[in-house]
Amino acid sequence: MVTLINEEIQKLSDSECIARIREHKARLGKELLILAHNYQRYDIVALSDYYSDSLDLAKRGKEAVEAKNIIFCGVHFMAQTSRVLASSDQRVFLPNHLAGCPLSDFAEIDQAETAWDEVTRIVGEDNIVPVAYVNSTVLIKAVCGRHDGTICTSANAKKVFTHYLKQNKRILFMPDEHLGHNTAVQLGIPRDEIVLYDPSKINGGLTEDQIKKGRIFLWKGHCHVHTAFTPELIHSMRERYPDAVVIVHPECPEPTVHAADLVGSTKFMAEYVKTAETGKTIVIGTEVNHVRNLAIQNPHLRILELSRSLCPNMFKINLKNLLYTLDNLGEVNEIFVKEDIKADALKAVERMFEITG
Ligand code: 13P
Ligand code: SF4
């Protein structure tokens, strides 16, 4: 479905759009909930009722029972998760259906089922659990739900991995190899027990011995916004700002995480910034709009981009398509998930809440 914006909206200035969005908000009151991911541009964040990381947003949509209409300013998988958690009398909208996530597209349902069959044939179904990063399609979350698995976010991956490792379970983690790798390394898993499963190859390109030895199976997939951050960029920022603290997102490759001072989700970054002392220099390696938003909100700090890496999909949400969604509320841009898929995905999402509290 392609989002249409009518000619009348096309001609509006930003301030006219903002004024009309505010009118809709005032008219709809608590019936409307606008959620925005931290990577949204500042004008969208400023108009939202709540903005945060993907874990918080999933929870907030679930808790806001009075909101009949949830407009999710983020990418497709996030709006799908919100749809899965919403009740039957709530409706979820994404202002631009072209706002996908290339990372989530690395894992397709048939590939995930094949991977599950190939690995369980060798290690046994009782010894492994599928875990999907929240940045995955609802179909992948449903695969996890069907096979007694769960999902996780970058904020709770460690907790979820620990939960299963304590039960001596292996983990098939989809679709971000870097978050999975960084989490496994942080938990002290030996490197030869962390194996990369390439879905384009038979048995993921692994030998039977490698599969038998594997404890963490990482899906070959990545976020191009975060693989753009390199250790060299960190070294050059340290040369220019020797006192800076460098924080990166766990979707960055291990050498980048290793070169940084801290690693954490977008909420972790926001919380770190909140407690930093005036004048501190903080270099952040994540999507550029989050860094800019934090810099705008904290003028007493020097908050710098590690480099200008923009998520073009997050950027597809703008004032005009938000206004168009509100002008035509209920008629355009709704997110639907088939009932059977929703039920399986919900099992996976609720299991995450049970594990992480
Ligand atoms: P957070 O879960 O940290 O908000 O990150 C989501 C995301 O899309 C990272 O690229
Ligand atoms: Fe997907 Fe990366 Fe954009 Fe996050 S930043 S939504 S993982 S493409």
PDB file of N, CA, C and O in Angstrom, residues 261-311:
ATOM      1  N   ASP A 261      33.160   3.203  24.791  1.00  0.00           N
ATOM      2  CA  ASP A 261      33.170   3.093  26.259  1.00  0.00           C
ATOM      3  C   ASP A 261      31.945   2.349  26.761  1.00  0.00           C
ATOM      4  O   ASP A 261      31.990   1.622  27.741  1.00  0.00           O
ATOM      5  N   LEU A 262      30.820   2.595  26.092  1.00  0.00           N
ATOM      6  CA  LEU A 262      29.558   2.022  26.555  1.00  0.00           C
ATOM      7  C   LEU A 262      28.744   1.538  25.367  1.00  0.00           C
ATOM      8  O   LEU A 262      28.870   2.066  24.256  1.00  0.00           O
ATOM      9  N   VAL A 263      27.904   0.547  25.618  1.00  0.00           N
ATOM     10  CA  VAL A 263      27.028   0.043  24.561  1.00  0.00           C
ATOM     11  C   VAL A 263      25.628  -0.098  25.147  1.00  0.00           C
ATOM     12  O   VAL A 263      25.474  -0.509  26.296  1.00  0.00           O
ATOM     13  N   GLY A 264      24.616   0.291  24.386  1.00  0.00           N
ATOM     14  CA  GLY A 264      23.251   0.150  24.917  1.00  0.00           C
ATOM     15  C   GLY A 264      22.196   0.596  23.926  1.00  0.00           C
ATOM     16  O   GLY A 264      22.493   1.194  22.873  1.00  0.00           O
ATOM     17  N   SER A 265      20.960   0.332  24.303  1.00  0.00           N
ATOM     18  CA  SER A 265      19.808   0.655  23.453  1.00  0.00           C
ATOM     19  C   SER A 265      19.630   2.174  23.373  1.00  0.00           C
ATOM     20  O   SER A 265      20.295   2.932  24.096  1.00  0.00           O
ATOM     21  N   THR A 266      18.714   2.617  22.554  1.00  0.00           N
ATOM     22  CA  THR A 266      18.500   4.059  22.416  1.00  0.00           C
ATOM     23  C   THR A 266      18.009   4.663  23.741  1.00  0.00           C
ATOM     24  O   THR A 266      18.304   5.814  24.043  1.00  0.00           O
ATOM     25  N   LYS A 267      17.292   3.866  24.531  1.00  0.00           N
ATOM     26  CA  LYS A 267      16.832   4.381  25.828  1.00  0.00           C
ATOM     27  C   LYS A 267      18.008   4.493  26.807  1.00  0.00           C
ATOM     28  O   LYS A 267      18.114   5.456  27.566  1.00  0.00           O
ATOM     29  N   PHE A 268      18.886   3.509  26.752  1.00  0.00           N
ATOM     30  CA  PHE A 268      20.084   3.547  27.596  1.00  0.00           C
ATOM     31  C   PHE A 268      20.862   4.847  27.314  1.00  0.00           C
ATOM     32  O   PHE A 268      21.318   5.531  28.221  1.00  0.00           O
ATOM     33  N   MET A 269      20.978   5.174  26.023  1.00  0.00           N
ATOM     34  CA  MET A 269      21.710   6.395  25.641  1.00  0.00           C
ATOM     35  C   MET A 269      21.025   7.630  26.242  1.00  0.00           C
ATOM     36  O   MET A 269      21.681   8.504  26.804  1.00  0.00           O
ATOM     37  N   ALA A 270      19.691   7.672  26.118  1.00  0.00           N
ATOM     38  CA  ALA A 270      18.933   8.826  26.628  1.00  0.00           C
ATOM     39  C   ALA A 270      19.104   8.927  28.144  1.00  0.00           C
ATOM     40  O   ALA A 270      19.238  10.032  28.697  1.00  0.00           O
ATOM     41  N   GLU A 271      19.113   7.773  28.821  1.00  0.00           N
ATOM     42  CA  GLU A 271      19.249   7.810  30.287  1.00  0.00           C
ATOM     43  C   GLU A 271      20.651   8.232  30.702  1.00  0.00           C
ATOM     44  O   GLU A 271      20.818   8.959  31.677  1.00  0.00           O
ATOM     45  N   TYR A 272      21.634   7.781  29.968  1.00  0.00           N
ATOM     46  CA  TYR A 272      23.008   8.185  30.281  1.00  0.00           C
ATOM     47  C   TYR A 272      23.133   9.709  30.173  1.00  0.00           C
ATOM     48  O   TYR A 272      23.703  10.372  31.043  1.00  0.00           O
ATOM     49  N   VAL A 273      22.582  10.240  29.096  1.00  0.00           N
ATOM     50  CA  VAL A 273      22.658  11.679  28.832  1.00  0.00           C
ATOM     51  C   VAL A 273      21.982  12.467  29.964  1.00  0.00           C
ATOM     52  O   VAL A 273      22.479  13.504  30.405  1.00  0.00           O
ATOM     53  N   LYS A 274      20.859  11.943  30.452  1.00  0.00           N
ATOM     54  CA  LYS A 274      20.088  12.626  31.501  1.00  0.00           C
ATOM     55  C   LYS A 274      20.926  12.894  32.753  1.00  0.00           C
ATOM     56  O   LYS A 274      20.748  13.890  33.432  1.00  0.00           O
ATOM     57  N   THR A 275      21.845  11.957  33.053  1.00  0.00           N
ATOM     58  CA  THR A 275      22.589  12.106  34.305  1.00  0.00           C
ATOM     59  C   THR A 275      23.999  12.688  34.104  1.00  0.00           C
ATOM     60  O   THR A 275      24.751  12.828  35.068  1.00  0.00           O
ATOM     61  N   ALA A 276      24.348  13.005  32.865  1.00  0.00           N
ATOM     62  CA  ALA A 276      25.715  13.503  32.602  1.00  0.00           C
ATOM     63  C   ALA A 276      25.893  14.928  33.119  1.00  0.00           C
ATOM     64  O   ALA A 276      24.955  15.736  33.084  1.00  0.00           O
ATOM     65  N   GLU A 277      27.116  15.228  33.591  1.00  0.00           N
ATOM     66  CA  GLU A 277      27.320  16.576  34.147  1.00  0.00           C
ATOM     67  C   GLU A 277      27.505  17.604  33.034  1.00  0.00           C
ATOM     68  O   GLU A 277      28.030  17.274  31.946  1.00  0.00           O
ATOM     69  N   THR A 278      27.075  18.826  33.346  1.00  0.00           N
ATOM     70  CA  THR A 278      27.130  19.945  32.379  1.00  0.00           C
ATOM     71  C   THR A 278      28.505  20.055  31.721  1.00  0.00           C
ATOM     72  O   THR A 278      29.537  19.934  32.398  1.00  0.00           O
ATOM     73  N   GLY A 279      28.492  20.248  30.412  1.00  0.00           N
ATOM     74  CA  GLY A 279      29.745  20.451  29.679  1.00  0.00           C
ATOM     75  C   GLY A 279      30.357  19.172  29.130  1.00  0.00           C
ATOM     76  O   GLY A 279      31.283  19.212  28.329  1.00  0.00           O
ATOM     77  N   LYS A 280      29.836  18.032  29.560  1.00  0.00           N
ATOM     78  CA  LYS A 280      30.401  16.730  29.149  1.00  0.00           C
ATOM     79  C   LYS A 280      30.269  16.538  27.633  1.00  0.00           C
ATOM     80  O   LYS A 280      29.269  16.922  27.029  1.00  0.00           O
ATOM     81  N   THR A 281      31.290  15.908  27.039  1.00  0.00           N
ATOM     82  CA  THR A 281      31.218  15.576  25.609  1.00  0.00           C
ATOM     83  C   THR A 281      30.828  14.104  25.477  1.00  0.00           C
ATOM     84  O   THR A 281      31.482  13.225  26.053  1.00  0.00           O
ATOM     85  N   ILE A 282      29.761  13.869  24.757  1.00  0.00           N
ATOM     86  CA  ILE A 282      29.283  12.494  24.571  1.00  0.00           C
ATOM     87  C   ILE A 282      29.153  12.246  23.067  1.00  0.00           C
ATOM     88  O   ILE A 282      28.442  12.967  22.372  1.00  0.00           O
ATOM     89  N   VAL A 283      29.871  11.241  22.605  1.00  0.00           N
ATOM     90  CA  VAL A 283      29.827  10.889  21.175  1.00  0.00           C
ATOM     91  C   VAL A 283      28.926   9.656  21.050  1.00  0.00           C
ATOM     92  O   VAL A 283      29.130   8.660  21.750  1.00  0.00           O
ATOM     93  N   ILE A 284      27.935   9.740  20.166  1.00  0.00           N
ATOM     94  CA  ILE A 284      26.964   8.647  20.087  1.00  0.00           C
ATOM     95  C   ILE A 284      26.950   8.020  18.699  1.00  0.00           C
ATOM     96  O   ILE A 284      26.814   8.708  17.678  1.00  0.00           O
ATOM     97  N   GLY A 285      27.076   6.690  18.697  1.00  0.00           N
ATOM     98  CA  GLY A 285      27.051   5.945  17.435  1.00  0.00           C
ATOM     99  C   GLY A 285      25.733   5.233  17.280  1.00  0.00           C
ATOM    100  O   GLY A 285      25.589   4.057  17.644  1.00  0.00           O
ATOM    101  N   THR A 286      24.760   5.968  16.777  1.00  0.00           N
ATOM    102  CA  THR A 286      23.474   5.361  16.411  1.00  0.00           C
ATOM    103  C   THR A 286      22.816   6.285  15.389  1.00  0.00           C
ATOM    104  O   THR A 286      23.423   7.284  14.961  1.00  0.00           O
ATOM    105  N   GLU A 287      21.590   5.989  15.034  1.00  0.00           N
ATOM    106  CA  GLU A 287      20.893   6.758  13.996  1.00  0.00           C
ATOM    107  C   GLU A 287      20.943   8.255  14.333  1.00  0.00           C
ATOM    108  O   GLU A 287      20.718   8.656  15.490  1.00  0.00           O
ATOM    109  N   VAL A 288      21.211   9.045  13.324  1.00  0.00           N
ATOM    110  CA  VAL A 288      21.556  10.446  13.565  1.00  0.00           C
ATOM    111  C   VAL A 288      20.432  11.275  14.199  1.00  0.00           C
ATOM    112  O   VAL A 288      20.703  12.198  14.980  1.00  0.00           O
ATOM    113  N   ASN A 289      19.187  10.937  13.919  1.00  0.00           N
ATOM    114  CA  ASN A 289      18.117  11.765  14.496  1.00  0.00           C
ATOM    115  C   ASN A 289      18.023  11.622  16.016  1.00  0.00           C
ATOM    116  O   ASN A 289      17.679  12.578  16.704  1.00  0.00           O
ATOM    117  N   HIS A 290      18.352  10.429  16.515  1.00  0.00           N
ATOM    118  CA  HIS A 290      18.356  10.257  17.978  1.00  0.00           C
ATOM    119  C   HIS A 290      19.430  11.154  18.593  1.00  0.00           C
ATOM    120  O   HIS A 290      19.205  11.812  19.614  1.00  0.00           O
ATOM    121  N   VAL A 291      20.587  11.182  17.942  1.00  0.00           N
ATOM    122  CA  VAL A 291      21.693  11.989  18.456  1.00  0.00           C
ATOM    123  C   VAL A 291      21.312  13.473  18.401  1.00  0.00           C
ATOM    124  O   VAL A 291      21.513  14.220  19.370  1.00  0.00           O
ATOM    125  N   ARG A 292      20.718  13.876  17.272  1.00  0.00           N
ATOM    126  CA  ARG A 292      20.314  15.291  17.153  1.00  0.00           C
ATOM    127  C   ARG A 292      19.239  15.648  18.173  1.00  0.00           C
ATOM    128  O   ARG A 292      19.276  16.725  18.767  1.00  0.00           O
ATOM    129  N   ASN A 293      18.276  14.750  18.366  1.00  0.00           N
ATOM    130  CA  ASN A 293      17.198  15.032  19.333  1.00  0.00           C
ATOM    131  C   ASN A 293      17.779  15.203  20.737  1.00  0.00           C
ATOM    132  O   ASN A 293      17.396  16.113  21.475  1.00  0.00           O
ATOM    133  N   LEU A 294      18.715  14.310  21.088  1.00  0.00           N
ATOM    134  CA  LEU A 294      19.333  14.416  22.423  1.00  0.00           C
ATOM    135  C   LEU A 294      20.123  15.718  22.555  1.00  0.00           C
ATOM    136  O   LEU A 294      20.115  16.354  23.610  1.00  0.00           O
ATOM    137  N   ALA A 295      20.773  16.122  21.461  1.00  0.00           N
ATOM    138  CA  ALA A 295      21.549  17.380  21.495  1.00  0.00           C
ATOM    139  C   ALA A 295      20.604  18.574  21.665  1.00  0.00           C
ATOM    140  O   ALA A 295      20.897  19.493  22.447  1.00  0.00           O
ATOM    141  N   ILE A 296      19.468  18.550  20.987  1.00  0.00           N
ATOM    142  CA  ILE A 296      18.502  19.662  21.105  1.00  0.00           C
ATOM    143  C   ILE A 296      17.965  19.728  22.539  1.00  0.00           C
ATOM    144  O   ILE A 296      17.850  20.797  23.135  1.00  0.00           O
ATOM    145  N   GLN A 297      17.648  18.546  23.092  1.00  0.00           N
ATOM    146  CA  GLN A 297      17.034  18.514  24.422  1.00  0.00           C
ATOM    147  C   GLN A 297      18.030  18.772  25.552  1.00  0.00           C
ATOM    148  O   GLN A 297      17.621  19.026  26.682  1.00  0.00           O
ATOM    149  N   ASN A 298      19.325  18.688  25.252  1.00  0.00           N
ATOM    150  CA  ASN A 298      20.341  18.843  26.313  1.00  0.00           C
ATOM    151  C   ASN A 298      21.422  19.837  25.900  1.00  0.00           C
ATOM    152  O   ASN A 298      22.591  19.470  25.724  1.00  0.00           O
ATOM    153  N   PRO A 299      21.037  21.107  25.760  1.00  0.00           N
ATOM    154  CA  PRO A 299      22.011  22.098  25.286  1.00  0.00           C
ATOM    155  C   PRO A 299      23.186  22.307  26.246  1.00  0.00           C
ATOM    156  O   PRO A 299      24.204  22.893  25.846  1.00  0.00           O
ATOM    157  N   HIS A 300      23.061  21.829  27.500  1.00  0.00           N
ATOM    158  CA  HIS A 300      24.158  21.987  28.467  1.00  0.00           C
ATOM    159  C   HIS A 300      25.265  20.958  28.245  1.00  0.00           C
ATOM    160  O   HIS A 300      26.289  20.978  28.922  1.00  0.00           O
ATOM    161  N   LEU A 301      25.044  20.007  27.315  1.00  0.00           N
ATOM    162  CA  LEU A 301      26.053  18.978  27.029  1.00  0.00           C
ATOM    163  C   LEU A 301      26.553  19.153  25.598  1.00  0.00           C
ATOM    164  O   LEU A 301      25.867  19.756  24.767  1.00  0.00           O
ATOM    165  N   ARG A 302      27.731  18.581  25.312  1.00  0.00           N
ATOM    166  CA  ARG A 302      28.180  18.567  23.910  1.00  0.00           C
ATOM    167  C   ARG A 302      27.936  17.149  23.386  1.00  0.00           C
ATOM    168  O   ARG A 302      28.708  16.226  23.673  1.00  0.00           O
ATOM    169  N   ILE A 303      26.827  16.981  22.675  1.00  0.00           N
ATOM    170  CA  ILE A 303      26.454  15.659  22.168  1.00  0.00           C
ATOM    171  C   ILE A 303      26.761  15.620  20.669  1.00  0.00           C
ATOM    172  O   ILE A 303      26.255  16.445  19.897  1.00  0.00           O
ATOM    173  N   LEU A 304      27.607  14.676  20.283  1.00  0.00           N
ATOM    174  CA  LEU A 304      28.100  14.647  18.899  1.00  0.00           C
ATOM    175  C   LEU A 304      27.795  13.313  18.224  1.00  0.00           C
ATOM    176  O   LEU A 304      27.786  12.255  18.870  1.00  0.00           O
ATOM    177  N   GLU A 305      27.595  13.396  16.907  1.00  0.00           N
ATOM    178  CA  GLU A 305      27.388  12.175  16.110  1.00  0.00           C
ATOM    179  C   GLU A 305      28.735  11.499  15.891  1.00  0.00           C
ATOM    180  O   GLU A 305      29.694  12.179  15.551  1.00  0.00           O
ATOM    181  N   LEU A 306      28.780  10.184  16.031  1.00  0.00           N
ATOM    182  CA  LEU A 306      30.004   9.458  15.674  1.00  0.00           C
ATOM    183  C   LEU A 306      30.213   9.585  14.165  1.00  0.00           C
ATOM    184  O   LEU A 306      31.324   9.780  13.686  1.00  0.00           O
ATOM    185  N   SER A 307      29.117   9.467  13.419  1.00  0.00           N
ATOM    186  CA  SER A 307      29.101   9.894  12.020  1.00  0.00           C
ATOM    187  C   SER A 307      27.634  10.012  11.632  1.00  0.00           C
ATOM    188  O   SER A 307      26.766   9.514  12.347  1.00  0.00           O
ATOM    189  N   ARG A 308      27.387  10.688  10.499  1.00  0.00           N
ATOM    190  CA  ARG A 308      25.997  10.993  10.138  1.00  0.00           C
ATOM    191  C   ARG A 308      25.349   9.795   9.454  1.00  0.00           C
ATOM    192  O   ARG A 308      25.365   9.685   8.237  1.00  0.00           O
ATOM    193  N   SER A 309      24.812   8.863  10.232  1.00  0.00           N
ATOM    194  CA  SER A 309      24.207   7.668   9.650  1.00  0.00           C
ATOM    195  C   SER A 309      22.693   7.753   9.865  1.00  0.00           C
ATOM    196  O   SER A 309      22.208   7.692  10.993  1.00  0.00           O
ATOM    197  N   LEU A 310      21.998   7.913   8.766  1.00  0.00           N
ATOM    198  CA  LEU A 310      20.539   8.145   8.848  1.00  0.00           C
ATOM    199  C   LEU A 310      19.797   6.882   8.442  1.00  0.00           C
ATOM    200  O   LEU A 310      20.209   6.194   7.518  1.00  0.00           O
ATOM    201  N   CYS A 311      18.701   6.580   9.145  1.00  0.00           N
ATOM    202  CA  CYS A 311      17.848   5.464   8.731  1.00  0.00           C
ATOM    203  C   CYS A 311      16.813   6.035   7.752  1.00  0.00           C
ATOM    204  O   CYS A 311      15.896   6.741   8.157  1.00  0.00           O
TER     205      CYS A 311
END
